[in-house]
Coordinates of C-alpha atoms in Angstrom, one line a residue:
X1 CA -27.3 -6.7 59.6
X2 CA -24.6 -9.6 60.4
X3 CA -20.8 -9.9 59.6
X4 CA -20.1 -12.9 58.3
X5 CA -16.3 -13.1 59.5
X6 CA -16.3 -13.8 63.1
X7 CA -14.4 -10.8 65.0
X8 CA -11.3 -12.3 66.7
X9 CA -8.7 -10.7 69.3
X10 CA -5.1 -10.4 69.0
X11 CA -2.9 -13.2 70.6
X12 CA -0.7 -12.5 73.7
X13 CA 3.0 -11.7 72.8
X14 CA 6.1 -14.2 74.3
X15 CA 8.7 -12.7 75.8
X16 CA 9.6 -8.8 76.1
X17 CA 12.1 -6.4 74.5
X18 CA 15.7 -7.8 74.4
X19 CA 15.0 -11.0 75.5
X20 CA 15.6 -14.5 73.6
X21 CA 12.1 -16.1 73.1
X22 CA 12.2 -20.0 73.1
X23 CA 11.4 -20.7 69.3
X24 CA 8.6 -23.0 70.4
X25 CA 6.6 -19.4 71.7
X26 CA 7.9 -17.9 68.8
X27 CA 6.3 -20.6 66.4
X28 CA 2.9 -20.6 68.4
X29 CA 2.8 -16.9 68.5
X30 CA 3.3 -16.7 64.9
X31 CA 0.6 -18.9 63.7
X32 CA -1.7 -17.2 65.8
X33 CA -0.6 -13.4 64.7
X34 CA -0.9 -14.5 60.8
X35 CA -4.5 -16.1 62.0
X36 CA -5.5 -13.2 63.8
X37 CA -4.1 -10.7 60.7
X38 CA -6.1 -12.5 58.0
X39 CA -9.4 -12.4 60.2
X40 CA -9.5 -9.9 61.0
X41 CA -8.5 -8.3 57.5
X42 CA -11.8 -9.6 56.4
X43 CA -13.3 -8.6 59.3
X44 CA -12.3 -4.8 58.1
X45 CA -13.1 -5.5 54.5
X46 CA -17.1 -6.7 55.5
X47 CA -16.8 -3.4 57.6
X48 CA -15.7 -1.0 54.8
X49 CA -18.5 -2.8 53.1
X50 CA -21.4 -2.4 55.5
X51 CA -19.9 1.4 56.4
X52 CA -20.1 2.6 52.4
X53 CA -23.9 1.6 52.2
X54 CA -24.5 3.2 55.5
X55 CA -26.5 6.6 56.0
X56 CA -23.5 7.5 58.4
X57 CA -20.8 6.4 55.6
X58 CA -19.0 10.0 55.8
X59 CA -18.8 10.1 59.9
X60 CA -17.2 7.0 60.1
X61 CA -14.9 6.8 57.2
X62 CA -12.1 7.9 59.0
X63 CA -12.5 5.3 61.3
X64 CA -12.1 2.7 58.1
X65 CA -9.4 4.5 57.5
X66 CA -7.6 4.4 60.8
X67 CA -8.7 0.9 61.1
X68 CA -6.9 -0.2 58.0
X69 CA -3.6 1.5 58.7
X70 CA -3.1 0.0 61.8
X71 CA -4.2 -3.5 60.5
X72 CA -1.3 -2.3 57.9
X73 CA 1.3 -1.6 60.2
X74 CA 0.6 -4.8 61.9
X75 CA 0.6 -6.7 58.9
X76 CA 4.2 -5.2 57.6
X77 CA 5.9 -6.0 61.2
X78 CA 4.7 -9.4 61.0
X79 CA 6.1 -10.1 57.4
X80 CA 9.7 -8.5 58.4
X81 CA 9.3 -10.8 61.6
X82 CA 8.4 -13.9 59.3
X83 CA 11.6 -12.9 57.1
X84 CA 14.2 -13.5 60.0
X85 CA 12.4 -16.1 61.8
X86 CA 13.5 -17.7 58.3
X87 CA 11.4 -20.9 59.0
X88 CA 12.5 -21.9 62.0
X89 CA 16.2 -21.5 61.6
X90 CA 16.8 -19.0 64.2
X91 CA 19.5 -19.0 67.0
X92 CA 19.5 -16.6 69.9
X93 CA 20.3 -13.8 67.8
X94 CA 17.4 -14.0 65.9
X95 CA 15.1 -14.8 68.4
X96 CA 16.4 -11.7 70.0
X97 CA 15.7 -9.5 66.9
X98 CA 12.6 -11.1 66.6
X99 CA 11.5 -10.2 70.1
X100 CA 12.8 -6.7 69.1
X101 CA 10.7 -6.4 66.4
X102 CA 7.5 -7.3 68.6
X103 CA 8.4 -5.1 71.2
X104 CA 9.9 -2.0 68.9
X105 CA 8.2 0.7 67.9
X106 CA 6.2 0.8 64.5
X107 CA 3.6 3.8 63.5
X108 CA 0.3 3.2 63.4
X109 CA -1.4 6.5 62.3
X110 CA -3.7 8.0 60.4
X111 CA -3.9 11.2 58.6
X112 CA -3.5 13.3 61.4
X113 CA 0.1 11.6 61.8
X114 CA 2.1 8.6 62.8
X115 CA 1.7 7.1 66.3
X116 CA 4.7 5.2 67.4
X117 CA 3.3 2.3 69.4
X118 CA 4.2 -1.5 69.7
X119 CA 3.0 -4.8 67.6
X120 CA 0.7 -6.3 70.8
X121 CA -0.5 -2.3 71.4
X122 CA -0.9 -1.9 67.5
X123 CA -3.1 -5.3 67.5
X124 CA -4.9 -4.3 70.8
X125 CA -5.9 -1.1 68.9
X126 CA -6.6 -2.6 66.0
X127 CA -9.1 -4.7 68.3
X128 CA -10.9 -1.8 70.0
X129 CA -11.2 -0.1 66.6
X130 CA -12.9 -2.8 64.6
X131 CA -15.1 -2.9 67.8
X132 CA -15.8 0.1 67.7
X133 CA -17.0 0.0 64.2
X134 CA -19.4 -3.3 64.6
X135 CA -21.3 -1.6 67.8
X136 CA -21.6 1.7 65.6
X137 CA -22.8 0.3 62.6
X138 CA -25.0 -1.7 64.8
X139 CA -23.6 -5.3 63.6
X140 CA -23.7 -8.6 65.3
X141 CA -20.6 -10.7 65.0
X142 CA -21.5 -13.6 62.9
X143 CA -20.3 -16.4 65.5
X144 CA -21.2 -14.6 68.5
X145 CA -24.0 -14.8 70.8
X146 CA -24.5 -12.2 73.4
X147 CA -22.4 -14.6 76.3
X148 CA -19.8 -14.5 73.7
X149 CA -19.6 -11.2 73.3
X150 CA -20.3 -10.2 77.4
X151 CA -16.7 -12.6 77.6
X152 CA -15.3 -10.6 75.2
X153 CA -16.1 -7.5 76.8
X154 CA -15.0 -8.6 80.4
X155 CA -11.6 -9.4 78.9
X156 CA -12.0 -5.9 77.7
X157 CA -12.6 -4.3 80.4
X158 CA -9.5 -6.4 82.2
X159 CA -7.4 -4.9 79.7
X160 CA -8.3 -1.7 80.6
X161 CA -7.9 -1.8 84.5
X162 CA -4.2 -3.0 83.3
X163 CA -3.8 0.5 81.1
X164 CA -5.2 2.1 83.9
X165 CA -2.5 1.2 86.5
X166 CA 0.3 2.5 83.9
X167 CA -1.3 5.9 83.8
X168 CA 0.2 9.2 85.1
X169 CA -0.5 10.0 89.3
X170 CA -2.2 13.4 87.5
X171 CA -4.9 11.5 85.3
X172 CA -5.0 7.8 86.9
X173 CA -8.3 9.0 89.1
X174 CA -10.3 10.3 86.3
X175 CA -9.0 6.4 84.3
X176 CA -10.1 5.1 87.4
X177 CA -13.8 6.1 87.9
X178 CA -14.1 5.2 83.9
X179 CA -12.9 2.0 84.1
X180 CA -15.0 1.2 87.7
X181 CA -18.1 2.5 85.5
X182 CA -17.2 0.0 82.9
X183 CA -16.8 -2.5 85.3
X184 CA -20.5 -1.1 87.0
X185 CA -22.0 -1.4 83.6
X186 CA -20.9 -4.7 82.7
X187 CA -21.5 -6.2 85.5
X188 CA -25.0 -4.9 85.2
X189 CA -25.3 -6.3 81.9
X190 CA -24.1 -9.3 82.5
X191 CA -26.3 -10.0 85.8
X192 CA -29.6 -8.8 83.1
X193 CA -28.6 -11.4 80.8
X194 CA -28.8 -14.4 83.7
X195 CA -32.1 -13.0 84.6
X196 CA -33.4 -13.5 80.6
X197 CA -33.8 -9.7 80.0
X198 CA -33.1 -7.8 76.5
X199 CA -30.0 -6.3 76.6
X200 CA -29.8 -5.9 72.5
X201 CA -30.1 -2.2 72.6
X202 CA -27.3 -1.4 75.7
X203 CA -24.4 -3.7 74.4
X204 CA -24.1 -1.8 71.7
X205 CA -23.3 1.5 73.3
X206 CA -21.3 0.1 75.9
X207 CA -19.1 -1.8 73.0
X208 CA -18.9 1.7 71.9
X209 CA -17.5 3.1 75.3
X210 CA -15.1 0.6 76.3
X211 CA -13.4 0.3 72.9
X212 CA -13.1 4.2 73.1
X213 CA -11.8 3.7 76.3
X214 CA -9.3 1.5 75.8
X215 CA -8.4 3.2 72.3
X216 CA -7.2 6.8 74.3
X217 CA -5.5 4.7 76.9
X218 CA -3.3 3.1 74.5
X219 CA -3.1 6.2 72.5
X220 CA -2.4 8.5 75.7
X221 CA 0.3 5.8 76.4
X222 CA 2.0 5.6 73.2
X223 CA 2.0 9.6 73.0
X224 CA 3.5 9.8 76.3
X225 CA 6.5 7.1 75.2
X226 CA 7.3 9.2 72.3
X227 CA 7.1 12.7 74.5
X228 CA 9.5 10.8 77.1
X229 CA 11.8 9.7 73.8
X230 CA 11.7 13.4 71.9
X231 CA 12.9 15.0 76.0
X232 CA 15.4 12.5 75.9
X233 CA 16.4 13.1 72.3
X234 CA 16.3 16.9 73.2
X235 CA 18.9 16.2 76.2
X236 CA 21.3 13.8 74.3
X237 CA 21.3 16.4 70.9
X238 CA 21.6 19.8 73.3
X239 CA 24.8 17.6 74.7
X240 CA 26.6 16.6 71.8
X241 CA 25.7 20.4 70.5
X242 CA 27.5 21.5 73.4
X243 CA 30.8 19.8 72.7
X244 CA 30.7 20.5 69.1
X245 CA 30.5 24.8 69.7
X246 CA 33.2 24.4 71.5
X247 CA 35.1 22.6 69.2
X248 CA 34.2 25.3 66.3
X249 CA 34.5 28.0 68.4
X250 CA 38.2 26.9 69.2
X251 CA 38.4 26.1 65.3
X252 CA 37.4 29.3 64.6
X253 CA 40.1 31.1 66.9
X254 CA 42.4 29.0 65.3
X255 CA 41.2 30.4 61.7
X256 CA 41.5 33.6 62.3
X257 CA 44.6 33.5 64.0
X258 CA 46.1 31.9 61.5
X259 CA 44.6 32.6 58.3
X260 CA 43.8 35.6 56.4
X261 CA 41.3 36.4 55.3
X262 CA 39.0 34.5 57.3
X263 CA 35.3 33.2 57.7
X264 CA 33.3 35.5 59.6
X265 CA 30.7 33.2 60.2
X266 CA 29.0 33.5 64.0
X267 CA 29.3 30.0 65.5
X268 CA 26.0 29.0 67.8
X269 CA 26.0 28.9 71.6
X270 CA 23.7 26.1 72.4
X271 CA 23.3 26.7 76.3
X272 CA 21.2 29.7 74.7
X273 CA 18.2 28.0 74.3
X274 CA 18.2 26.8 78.2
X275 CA 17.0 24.0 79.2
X276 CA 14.9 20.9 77.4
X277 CA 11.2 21.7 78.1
X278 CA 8.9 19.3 79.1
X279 CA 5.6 20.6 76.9
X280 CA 5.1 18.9 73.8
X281 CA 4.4 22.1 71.8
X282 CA 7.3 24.2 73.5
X283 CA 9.5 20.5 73.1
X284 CA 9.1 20.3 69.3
X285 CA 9.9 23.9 68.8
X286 CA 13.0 23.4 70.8
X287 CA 13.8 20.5 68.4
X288 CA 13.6 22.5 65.6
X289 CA 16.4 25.5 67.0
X290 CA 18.3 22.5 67.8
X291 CA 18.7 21.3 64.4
X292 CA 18.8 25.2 63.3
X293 CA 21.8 25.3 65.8
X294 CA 23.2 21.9 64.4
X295 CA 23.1 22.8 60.5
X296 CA 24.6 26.4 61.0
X297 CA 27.4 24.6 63.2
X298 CA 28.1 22.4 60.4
X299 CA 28.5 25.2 58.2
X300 CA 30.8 27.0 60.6
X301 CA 33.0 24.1 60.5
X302 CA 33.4 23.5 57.3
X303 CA 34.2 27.0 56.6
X304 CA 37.3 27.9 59.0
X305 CA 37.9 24.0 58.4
X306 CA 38.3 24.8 54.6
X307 CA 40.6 27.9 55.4
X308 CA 43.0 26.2 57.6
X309 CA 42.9 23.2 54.9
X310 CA 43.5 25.6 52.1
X311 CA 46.8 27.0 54.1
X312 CA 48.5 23.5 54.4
X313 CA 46.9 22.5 50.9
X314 CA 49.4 25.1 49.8
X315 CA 52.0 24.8 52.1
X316 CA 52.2 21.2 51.2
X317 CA 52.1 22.1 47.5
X318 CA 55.2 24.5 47.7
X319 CA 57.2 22.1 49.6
X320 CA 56.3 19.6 46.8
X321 CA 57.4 21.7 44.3
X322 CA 61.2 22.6 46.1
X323 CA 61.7 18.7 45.8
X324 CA 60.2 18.3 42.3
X325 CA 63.3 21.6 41.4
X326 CA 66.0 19.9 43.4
X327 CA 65.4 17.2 40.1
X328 CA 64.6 19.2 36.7
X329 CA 65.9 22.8 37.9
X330 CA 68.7 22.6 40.6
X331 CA 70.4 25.4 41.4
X332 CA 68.0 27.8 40.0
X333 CA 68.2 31.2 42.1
X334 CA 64.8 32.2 41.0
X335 CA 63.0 29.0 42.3
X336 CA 64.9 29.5 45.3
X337 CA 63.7 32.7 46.3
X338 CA 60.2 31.9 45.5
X339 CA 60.5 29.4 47.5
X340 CA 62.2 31.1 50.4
X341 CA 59.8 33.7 50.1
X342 CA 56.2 31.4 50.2
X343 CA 58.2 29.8 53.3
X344 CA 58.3 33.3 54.9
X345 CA 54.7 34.0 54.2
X346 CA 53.9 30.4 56.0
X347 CA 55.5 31.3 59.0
X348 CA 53.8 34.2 59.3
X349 CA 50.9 34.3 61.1
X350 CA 47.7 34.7 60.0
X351 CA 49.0 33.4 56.6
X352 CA 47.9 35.5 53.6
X353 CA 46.1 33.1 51.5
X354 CA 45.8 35.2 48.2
X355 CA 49.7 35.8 48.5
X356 CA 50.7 32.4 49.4
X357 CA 48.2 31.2 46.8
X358 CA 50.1 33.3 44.1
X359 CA 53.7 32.4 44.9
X360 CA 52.9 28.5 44.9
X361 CA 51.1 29.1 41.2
X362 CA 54.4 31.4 39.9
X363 CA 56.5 28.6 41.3
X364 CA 54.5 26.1 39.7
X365 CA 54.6 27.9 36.4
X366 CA 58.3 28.8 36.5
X367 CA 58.9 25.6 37.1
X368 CA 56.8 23.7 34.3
X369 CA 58.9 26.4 32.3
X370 CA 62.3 25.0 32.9
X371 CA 61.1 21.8 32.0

């Protein structure tokens, strides 16, 4: 069965992350990202097509799926990047955002969940998926003869060796020996197809292989940003958790010093929980006590915070009141003393809320009385 849409790779991005792109790269770039999304969107659609009437429509489904998201992803960055290149009227500060939003994160997921990874790895996915696809549903590209497709798989296979070199010391080897089998392969296939040999039933598999290849390496990349960005998270939240106990806990002395009654609410120690972990499944459950420690010191702040408001709330209410008598009841002894006598309880320490709270309301009361 053949594909009528031509498959089509993504183009190279300009500049990098923070930098001002000349709009010339910008507008070049552009026409060939919209060019690339609408191929390859019917690219995928032909796909869905081919993969619903196909025996194996169930195994690769989620593959369509994945596929589509991505190509969705891609699609919405490339609109918001359309919206502030505005046409062309762009200075350096919009060519900088503009090279921010190639070089940001997006997610790209499927169900399993979101995959933060860039627009040129998002499109590079995107490209090893639909690959993917065509060699297991056993489709020739519609404009593509088997050189065509050998030169697309050599740039392939390039692409790869440059994942390869960004991989951890602890895993590059194993990369390694893939990619130099890829490269065996291909080479093999290549020198078969000079020679006028039938290499219909090995491209396939191998299209197979090297877009799975190059689908884990950007995948295994991407993870490994976001696990580098949740420790770093971790460190800069465990920090800022740090200075805030303190502050409560001094807040909380100060409460119940001052105040009576009190909160008695524990206030978190974050140094606790030790140190950031470096595991993703031991890194998320840090996470989570960490915004357990930050909502239960929220609380513990607002609570002593709301007793020490509620003394000068009062405070400030009884003084108001003494000025608001020295104008409609001067003079009057019993004001007086319930003034001198909210004054006492003030300066008295901790500051019996319920009592205070009762003298300021008799004062009030007396003194809408006289009126």
């Amino acid at each position: 069965m053949t594909v009528r849409t031509p498959t089509v790779s993504a183009p190279a991005p300009p500049g990098r992350m923070a930098s001002s792109v000349p709009a010339s790269e910008l507008l070049s770039f552009l026409g060939a990202l919209g060019e690339w999304r609408d191929r390859r969107k019917a690219e995928l659609d032909e796909l869905d097509q081919a993969a619903l009437h196909s025996p194996e429509a169930d195994a690769l489904s989620a593959d369509v799926v994945l596929s589509m998201t991505v190509w969705k992803a891609v699609s919405d960055r490339y609109e918001l990047i359309l919206v502030t290149w505005d046409s062309g009227r762009v200075g350096q500060t919009e060519t900088e955002r503009i090279s921010a939003l190639i070089w940001g994160g997006l997610d790209a997921g499927g169900a399993g969940g979101s995959l933060a990874v860039s627009l040129p790895e998002a499109c590079k996915l995107s490209d090893a998926l639909a690959a993917t696809l065509r060699a297991k549903l056993a489709l020739d590209p519609g404009d593509a003869d088997l050189a065509a497709r050998l030169r697309q798989l050599r740039a392939q296979v390039e692409r790869i060796s440059d994942l390869v070199k960004l991989e951890p010391a602890n895993v590059r080897d194993q990369a390694l020996a893939q990619h130099h089998d890829l490269d065996r392969r291909l080479t093999d296939l290549a020198d078969r197809n000079k020679r006028g040999a039938d290499i219909g039933g090995l491209i396939g598999p191998f299209e197979i292989d090297a877009a799975r290849a190059e689908r884990d390496l950007i995948v295994g990349a991407a993870t490994r940003k976001e696990r580098a960005a949740d420790v770093a998270r971790a460190r800069t939240l465990r920090g800022e958790l740090e200075a805030q106990g303190t502050a409560v806990r001094a807040l909380a002395d100060k409460a119940v010093a001052t105040v009576t009654p009190a909160p008695r609410l524990a206030v978190p120690d974050v140094t606790a929980l030790g140190p950031v972990p470096n595991t993703p499944a031991e890194l998320e459950k840090y996470l989570t006590r960490l915004d357990a420690v930050r909502r239960a010191l929220g609380q513990a702040q607002a609570a002593y915070g709301t007793a020490i408001g509620k003394r000068d709330e009062l405070a400030q209410l009884l003084d108001a009141y003494q000025v608001k008598a020295a104008s409609v009841a001067k003079g009057n002894e019993d004001l007086a003393e319930l003034y001198r006598r909210g004054r006492a309880v003030i300066e008295a320490e901790p500051v019996d809320l319920a009592r205070l709270g009762a003298l300021v309301a008799a004062y009030q009361a007396y003194l809408e009385g006289t009126k």
